[in-house]
């Protein structure tokens, strides 16, 4: 619904005697609400199709033939329409509707979780009868019924508004709850033996207008008047959904989605909704740990821990130099903390071995350099979306909802190029299956540049070509599989950009603030503000004092160097390579090969347990700052609770370590950090604290923001890692200082017998460096195609699931048991060839050059022959045991295991 009607489609109506300008096609209920007139309702929701079920929104509407009671959620505005929401007929109708809705309602408000924020409760008081005329016994049902792991149903409270069922069917595409029975026996139910196992089930609890659906993690925890609500941004993935964080007694009790038009429309996935439980997990680190003489990690003071960490860093610097220090991680951090750590690593320590990605993303210069799209761009009516590799439903769930809506409601055509079926496959215009490693070849064939690889459906290619010229093109590009190189996806993106220069790209990297971390320099060869090391060298040397001399290593390179003994001190910044890096063998050898490991984390993990120093960090809802989503949209995150024990914000830890290393980040608050980012980072210029605190900031700002920014001036190079805040000087200030000092300069000339002209000429000879330009995408040289597999081998594709054994999920009781067991998917041809299902065989052994695992196998018709598909980080088997991070593709051989695992 448009808040500002377009003049050429404007319609004027009268609501309660006042003229209202509405949009042609707008519903009466929406137009009235925008004009400040609230019409009570239950079934109506602005993000779903109207159904006119509850009849609560009946008002007097006169379209020229006299007033008549009509449901305002079903009637579109018309010229000269007269609407009366306060007539006697309207009031009597609303009174009657409420009386019937309460006929069998249990009136258990004192124990209902919806009490205090219940539309039925509020509207009964505002519009309903003072008392009921019905005295018969009310209907009773067993209460509550768990219809999923986290959603409970109380049938007595249900008013049959159809909101939950419409959401499940229309929005989520998971029609797992529906009306059953007829007449007065109608009720909401799930199908037999089929729970409401939707990734988006929590949304039905939020939009339920009564307490019929409640969330198990929040039941009986608080009342609305106990809660403090603060808007923030979800950091469970990189979509950046806006949320309201509800806290009480210094504890986070729930998240609710906030309707922000450019991003999430009020929806959240269940992982983002329920992983708040990890914030207060008993396993949170509340104090730093240092490994003692007995070899065990023990709690120590912050002074002792920071001194020990700085000692390890100083030892590496004094020994093999800055190149012997490396930093892995940073996607968990806020933008401010990412900048502080980038400045510490690259400006104070001097190392460029820094990478926020854990070998499962795309090169930073690709993510930052490709012309970027927004979610709205991808969902533009009549447009085309090319999906390269990623399964948005599993990795970026709310992006999946937006894309699905775009297809169903706005005529967007999706072309999917993927090794296996995804959550959006049933809605694609064309879906092209291929073997791992063939992405670039398939896209080349799609663009008419060559023959398609064997096994690719020619009809699907032809259909996809038809859609490419149908409208604006948005490419959603991600890593098709962590078991293959990123080179294929990069080459494919380059080919699309060359063929369609107007195409825009939406990154499908999944980690929370990975885009902010890359923007702010936590990547090899990248400095804050989307500039390359070489392009930004003079600018950042002037502000920081120094920058690394050469481009460093990514995570795979860092771990390989550590395994060879070339990394003296390895810093893990909210990273757990032993669990998250695709090549488990390389991760293990890398951590064992590093002389010293420093971990900064929320929890003890497999990797931090191997560290010499573990620094306890503050996490989500415990820090203020900003985060950046996959569009490049910067939005606020807010502190609502205190971190456990003495855990500290990551930027504070970076500042403390810089001080102990003889440097100074020059910041004392998160506001100081952002001020410096705005001054120094070319991509963030003009995005001031004032703008971030304005009313416009609810939806965030896509950077770079379209504002004129005066070029920052640098009086002289900063030294020893000093902040750039004092180094920048406005031209006006320089002019004033010059005028005030003229007399002193003249006196000094007379006294010394020497003019300052020579010094002035020296300053003029070394002008302040210009703000560097943002990097642009440069197509890489084509990578060699993977060698053909032999007749005994398959190519492995490894994707992510929403629920896995990751840290946040594992420490959220409501989610911890939802990760599916590891299962390998094979095409029916390959499934039969290895003998699964014959003579009691139910499992297979998968072997690669790195290792082997035993898992159940299932046939999957949507999988290309010659491909084996396995999910990453699932219970039962580790796909990381099979993957070679240095190979273009991972080849495996599969053999049956008679009678199960051996």
Tab-separated table of C-alpha atoms in Angstrom, residues 540-546 714 716-724 727:
chain	number	residue	atom	x	y	z
A	540	UNK	CA	44.908	5.445	4.888
A	541	UNK	CA	48.609	6.006	5.535
A	542	UNK	CA	47.722	9.630	6.132
A	543	UNK	CA	44.956	8.665	8.579
A	544	UNK	CA	46.365	5.555	10.211
A	545	UNK	CA	50.109	6.074	9.925
A	546	UNK	CA	50.765	2.920	7.908
A	714	UNK	CA	44.718	15.808	6.292
A	716	UNK	CA	49.816	15.702	8.507
A	717	UNK	CA	50.157	11.933	8.590
A	718	UNK	CA	48.944	10.325	11.802
A	719	UNK	CA	51.534	8.371	13.734
A	720	UNK	CA	51.489	5.147	15.726
A	721	UNK	CA	47.987	4.170	14.676
A	722	UNK	CA	46.429	7.453	15.897
A	723	UNK	CA	42.830	8.137	15.013
A	724	UNK	CA	42.188	10.160	11.920
A	727	UNK	CA	44.192	14.549	11.396
